[in-house]
Structures are given as structure tokens and as C-alpha cells.
Coordinates of C-alpha atoms in Angstrom, one line a residue:
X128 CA 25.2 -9.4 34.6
X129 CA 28.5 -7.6 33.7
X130 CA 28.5 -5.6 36.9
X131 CA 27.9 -8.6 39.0
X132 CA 31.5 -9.4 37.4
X133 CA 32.9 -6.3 38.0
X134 CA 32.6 -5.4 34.4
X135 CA 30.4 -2.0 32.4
X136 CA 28.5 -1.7 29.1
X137 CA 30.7 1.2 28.6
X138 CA 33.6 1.4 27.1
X139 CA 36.5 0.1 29.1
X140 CA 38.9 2.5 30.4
X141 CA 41.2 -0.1 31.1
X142 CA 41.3 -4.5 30.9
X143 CA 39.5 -6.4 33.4
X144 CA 39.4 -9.6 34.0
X145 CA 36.7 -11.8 36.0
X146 CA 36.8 -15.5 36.6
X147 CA 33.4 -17.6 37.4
X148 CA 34.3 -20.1 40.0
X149 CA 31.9 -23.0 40.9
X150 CA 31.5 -27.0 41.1
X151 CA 30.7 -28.7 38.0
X152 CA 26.8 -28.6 37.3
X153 CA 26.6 -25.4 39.1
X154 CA 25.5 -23.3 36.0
X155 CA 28.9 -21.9 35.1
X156 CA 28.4 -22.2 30.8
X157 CA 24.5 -20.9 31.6
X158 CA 25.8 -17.9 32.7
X159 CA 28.3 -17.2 30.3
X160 CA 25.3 -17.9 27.8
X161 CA 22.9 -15.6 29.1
X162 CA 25.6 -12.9 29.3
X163 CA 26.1 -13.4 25.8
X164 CA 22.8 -13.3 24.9
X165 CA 22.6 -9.9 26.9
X166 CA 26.1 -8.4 24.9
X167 CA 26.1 -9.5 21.3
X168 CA 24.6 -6.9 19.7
X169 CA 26.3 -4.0 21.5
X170 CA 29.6 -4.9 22.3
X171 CA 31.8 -7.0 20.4
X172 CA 31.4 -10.3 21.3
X173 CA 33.9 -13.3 21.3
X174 CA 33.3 -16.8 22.7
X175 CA 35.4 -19.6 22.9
X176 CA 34.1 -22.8 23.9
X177 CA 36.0 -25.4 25.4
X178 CA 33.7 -28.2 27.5
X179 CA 32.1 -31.4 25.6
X180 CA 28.7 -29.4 25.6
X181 CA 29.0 -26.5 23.7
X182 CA 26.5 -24.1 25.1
X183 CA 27.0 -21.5 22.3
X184 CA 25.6 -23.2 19.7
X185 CA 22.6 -21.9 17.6
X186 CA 23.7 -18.7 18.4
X187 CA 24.3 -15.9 16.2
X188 CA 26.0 -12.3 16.3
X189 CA 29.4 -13.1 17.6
X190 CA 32.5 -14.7 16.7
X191 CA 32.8 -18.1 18.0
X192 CA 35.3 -21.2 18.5
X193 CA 34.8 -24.4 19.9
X194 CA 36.3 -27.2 21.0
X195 CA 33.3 -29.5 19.5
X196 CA 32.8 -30.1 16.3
X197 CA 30.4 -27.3 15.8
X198 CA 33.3 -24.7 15.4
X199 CA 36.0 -24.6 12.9
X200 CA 39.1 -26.7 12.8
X201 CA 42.8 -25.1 13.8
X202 CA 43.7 -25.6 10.4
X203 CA 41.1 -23.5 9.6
X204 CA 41.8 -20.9 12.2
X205 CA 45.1 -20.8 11.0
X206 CA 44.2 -20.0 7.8
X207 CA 42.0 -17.3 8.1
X208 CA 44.2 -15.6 10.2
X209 CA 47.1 -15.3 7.8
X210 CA 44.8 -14.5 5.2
X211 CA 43.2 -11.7 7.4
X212 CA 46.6 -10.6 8.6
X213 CA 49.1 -10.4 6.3
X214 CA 49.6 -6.8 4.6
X215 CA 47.8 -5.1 7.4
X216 CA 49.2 -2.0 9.1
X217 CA 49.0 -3.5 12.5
X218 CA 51.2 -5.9 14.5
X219 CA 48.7 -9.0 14.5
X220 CA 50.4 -10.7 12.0
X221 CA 53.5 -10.6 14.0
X222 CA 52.0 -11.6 17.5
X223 CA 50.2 -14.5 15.8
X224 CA 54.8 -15.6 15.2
X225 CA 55.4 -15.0 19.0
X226 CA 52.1 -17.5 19.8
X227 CA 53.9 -20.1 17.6
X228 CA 57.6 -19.2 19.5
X229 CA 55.8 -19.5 23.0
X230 CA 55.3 -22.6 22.1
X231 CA 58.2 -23.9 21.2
X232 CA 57.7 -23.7 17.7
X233 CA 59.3 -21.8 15.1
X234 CA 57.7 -18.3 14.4
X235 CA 56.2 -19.5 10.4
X236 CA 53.6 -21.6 9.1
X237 CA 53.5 -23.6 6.3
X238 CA 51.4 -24.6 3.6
X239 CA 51.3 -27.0 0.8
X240 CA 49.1 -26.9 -1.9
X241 CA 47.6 -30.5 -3.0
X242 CA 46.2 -31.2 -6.1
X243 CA 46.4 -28.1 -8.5
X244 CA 44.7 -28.8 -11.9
X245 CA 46.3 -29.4 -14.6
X246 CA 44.1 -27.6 -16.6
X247 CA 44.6 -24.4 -14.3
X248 CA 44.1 -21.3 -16.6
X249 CA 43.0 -18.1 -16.6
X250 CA 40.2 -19.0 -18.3
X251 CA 38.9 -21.2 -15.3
X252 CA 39.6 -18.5 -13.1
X253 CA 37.5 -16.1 -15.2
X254 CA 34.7 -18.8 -14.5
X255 CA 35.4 -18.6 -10.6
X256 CA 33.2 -15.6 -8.5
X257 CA 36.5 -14.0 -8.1
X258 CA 37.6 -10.4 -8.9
X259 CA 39.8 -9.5 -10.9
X260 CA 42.6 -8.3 -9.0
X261 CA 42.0 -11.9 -6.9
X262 CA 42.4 -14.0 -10.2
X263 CA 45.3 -11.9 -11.3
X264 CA 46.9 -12.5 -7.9
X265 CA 46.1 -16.3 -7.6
X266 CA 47.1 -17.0 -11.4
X267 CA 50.7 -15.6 -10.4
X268 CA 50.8 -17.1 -7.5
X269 CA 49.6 -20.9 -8.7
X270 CA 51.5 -21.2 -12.3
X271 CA 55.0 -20.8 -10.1
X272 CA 53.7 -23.3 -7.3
X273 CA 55.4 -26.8 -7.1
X274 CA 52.9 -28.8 -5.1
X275 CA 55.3 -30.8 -3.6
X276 CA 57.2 -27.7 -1.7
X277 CA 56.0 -26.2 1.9
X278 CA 55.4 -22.6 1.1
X279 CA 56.7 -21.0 4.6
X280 CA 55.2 -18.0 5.8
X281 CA 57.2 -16.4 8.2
X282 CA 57.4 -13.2 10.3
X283 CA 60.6 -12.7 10.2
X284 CA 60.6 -12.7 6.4
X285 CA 62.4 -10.0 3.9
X286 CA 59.3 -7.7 2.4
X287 CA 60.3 -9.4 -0.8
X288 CA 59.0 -12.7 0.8
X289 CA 56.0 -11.0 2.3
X290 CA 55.0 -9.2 -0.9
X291 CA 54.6 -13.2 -2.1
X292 CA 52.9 -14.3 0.8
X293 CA 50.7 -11.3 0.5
X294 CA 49.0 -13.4 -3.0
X295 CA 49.2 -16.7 -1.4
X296 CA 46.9 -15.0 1.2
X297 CA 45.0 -14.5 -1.5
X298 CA 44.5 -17.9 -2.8
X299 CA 44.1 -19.0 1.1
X300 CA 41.0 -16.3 1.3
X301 CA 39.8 -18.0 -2.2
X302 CA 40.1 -21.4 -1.2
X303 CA 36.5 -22.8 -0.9
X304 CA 36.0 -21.1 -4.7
X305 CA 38.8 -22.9 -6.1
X306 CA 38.1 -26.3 -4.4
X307 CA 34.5 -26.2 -5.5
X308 CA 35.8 -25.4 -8.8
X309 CA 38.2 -28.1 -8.4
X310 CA 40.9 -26.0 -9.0
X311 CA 42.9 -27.5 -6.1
X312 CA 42.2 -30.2 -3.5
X313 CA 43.6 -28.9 -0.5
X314 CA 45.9 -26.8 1.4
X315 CA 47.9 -28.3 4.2
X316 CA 49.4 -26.8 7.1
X317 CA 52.5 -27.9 9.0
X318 CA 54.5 -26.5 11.6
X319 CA 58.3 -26.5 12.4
X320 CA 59.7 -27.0 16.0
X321 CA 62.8 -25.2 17.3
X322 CA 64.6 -28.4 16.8
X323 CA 64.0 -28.2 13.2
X324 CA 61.1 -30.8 12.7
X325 CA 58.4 -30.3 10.6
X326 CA 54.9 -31.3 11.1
X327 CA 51.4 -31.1 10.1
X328 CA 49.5 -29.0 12.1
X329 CA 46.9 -31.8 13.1
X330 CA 50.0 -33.7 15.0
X331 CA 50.6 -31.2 17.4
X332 CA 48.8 -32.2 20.7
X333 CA 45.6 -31.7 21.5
X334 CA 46.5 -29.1 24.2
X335 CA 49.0 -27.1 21.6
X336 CA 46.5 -26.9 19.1
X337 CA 44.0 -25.5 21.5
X338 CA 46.2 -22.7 22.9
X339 CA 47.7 -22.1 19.3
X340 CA 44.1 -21.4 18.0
X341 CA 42.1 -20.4 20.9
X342 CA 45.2 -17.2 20.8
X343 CA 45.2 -16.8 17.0
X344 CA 41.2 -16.9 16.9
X345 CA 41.1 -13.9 19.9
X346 CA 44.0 -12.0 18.2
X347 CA 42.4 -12.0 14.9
X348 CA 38.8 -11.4 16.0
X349 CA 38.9 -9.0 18.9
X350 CA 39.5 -5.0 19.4
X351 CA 40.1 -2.9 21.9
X352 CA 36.4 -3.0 22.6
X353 CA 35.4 -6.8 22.3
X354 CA 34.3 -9.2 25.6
X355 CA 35.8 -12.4 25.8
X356 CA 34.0 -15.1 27.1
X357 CA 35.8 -18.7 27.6
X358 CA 33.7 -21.3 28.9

């Protein structure tokens, strides 16, 4: 099926690109699904799905997004990137500011922390399925927090400020352990516009939010090697 699109199993010796043209009901999405069904397990495989009928789900050994429900939320995507990227000897950290910048929006994210216990200790940390080195990092981190300031993560940023940001990635990768341990309630993201505005992430429109993941999610999750399929 990749050579009907002018694509190889091998590896690429350069990008290609192929676009599946047809009315609607024509079996566009099938196709895409039986490709991936023929690729994930020997290339790497990402999918990003964005009709009302996700025809990816169910399926296993690839990377997915959606525009459903069945895939996981910006906020989430956002996350996980800077969590993933931050630190790393690469530039994706830095392309994921010029996504936010082609959008009109300043090249940071920002996060507040809601609901930190009040009984936070090391002690409850030691408790947590957490290394060492994680707890150490997340205990520095929380015990200087003030819930009620955005923490900005920024590109841009002295190393000083990245060296931070480098634990608060940290407690964004150990999030689901502290909020089961109730540790914290949430993290909240927000943008800024050019203009100066802040928002939450979740008030950008629906077609911002999709581009703004959809290219975080492919810059965080593909390599040189990967397929892309977008449906």
C-alpha cells in the first residue's frame, strides 16, 4: 500500500509526502487503517485522527491522537511534551516555542499548580512510587510553589530559569502519582497572546488547539524514520 502512494518500507532517503483524495464515503480513513495495520510494527508509526469517527481506535503499536474523545486532551499533549522535552540535547523544545509564535501566541506556556497539600512532606513523597532523585526534585520544586502564580515556561528563558523548569518537568511527568496520592489537584495550562493576554489553554479555539497539538504531538513523537498518517 505505501508504493501505491509513492512511498518504501525502506528507509527514506529523503521526505515524501502523498495526499488521499476522494468524496466522502469513498474509503479514505479504511485506507489509512489498513496501511497502519500493515506499518506499525516496522516503521514508526504516528496517527492523528481528526473526523467524528475515529477509525484508529482499538488499535495498538503506534502513537496516536484524536480529535474524539478517545485520545488525549491538548492539555495533556502539552504537558507531556514539556515534560519529554525540556533538558534534552535536541531543538524540540525550542520548535514546540515557534508552534506557539506561528500562532500568534507568545513562545511560553504556563502552568499553575491547584490544590497542593497542606500536609506535603517528604514523608508522603517517600510513600509515592517515585524515585528518589524524582522526590528530591519535586519536594524542591513544590515547598517554593505559590499556587496562585502561573509558573511560565519559556524558550527564550536564561539557563538559570530552565534549570527550574527542568524539576517542574519533573512534577509534570509525576503528576498522575501525586494526584492519586492527593498531593495536588491539578495543573492548569494557559497561554499568553502577543497582545499580552493570558488564557487557559482550553479557550483557545477549537482550530488553534488542534494545530497547536496535532504539531506538538508529531514533533514530540516522531523521528527521522516515523510515517505520519492524518486522517
Amino acid at each position: 500500500m505505501l508504493e501505491d502512494l509513492g512511498l518504501r518500507h525502506q528507509l527514506p532517503d529523503g521526505d515524501r509526502v502523498a495526499i488521499l483524495v476522494g468524496p466522502n464515503g469513498s474509503g479514505k480513513s479504511f485506507y489509512l487503517k489498513a496501511i497502519a495495520s500493515g506499518v506499525k510494527g516496522k516503521r514508526h508509526l504516528s496517527v492523528i485522527s481528526n473526523t467524528a469517527h475515529d477509525r484508529f481506535v482499538g488499535m495498538r503499536g503506534f502513537s496516536r491522537i484524536s480529535a474524539g474523545r478517545s485520545g488525549p486532551s491538548p492539555k495533556t499533549i502539552v504537558k507531556r511534551a514539556i515534560a519529554r522535552t525540556i533538558g534534552e540535547p535536541d531543538s524540540r523544545f525550542y520548535q514546540i516555542g515557534r508552534i506557539l509564535e506561528y500562532c500568534n501566541y507568545r513562545p511560553r506556556f504556563g502552568f499553575q499548580i491547584t490544590g497542593i497539600s497542606r500536609h506535603f512532606s517528604r514523608r508522603l513523597l517517600h510513600n509515592a512510587s517515585l524515585y528518589q532523585s524524582d522526590q528530591d526534585a519535586i519536594h524542591a520544586f513544590l515547598s517554593n510553589t505559590d499556587s496562585r502564580e502561573i509558573i511560565w515556561i519559556d524558550s527564550r528563558a536564561s539557563a538559570f530559569s530552565l534549570s527550574l523548569a527542568r524539576d517542574f518537568a519533573t512534577v509534570l511527568r509525576c503528576e498522575p502519582e501525586l494526584r492519586k496520592r492527593s498531593l495536588l489537584r491539578d495543573i492548569k495550562v494557559y497561554l499568553q497572546r502577543e497582545d499580552g493576554e493570558i488564557i487557559a489553554l482550553t479557550h483557545a479555539s477549537s482550530g488553534e488547539l488542534a494545530l497547536i497539538s496535532s504539531l506538538i504531538f508529531l514533533i514530540t513523537q516522531s523521528d527521522r524514520d516515523s510515517i505520519i498518517l492524518i486522517d
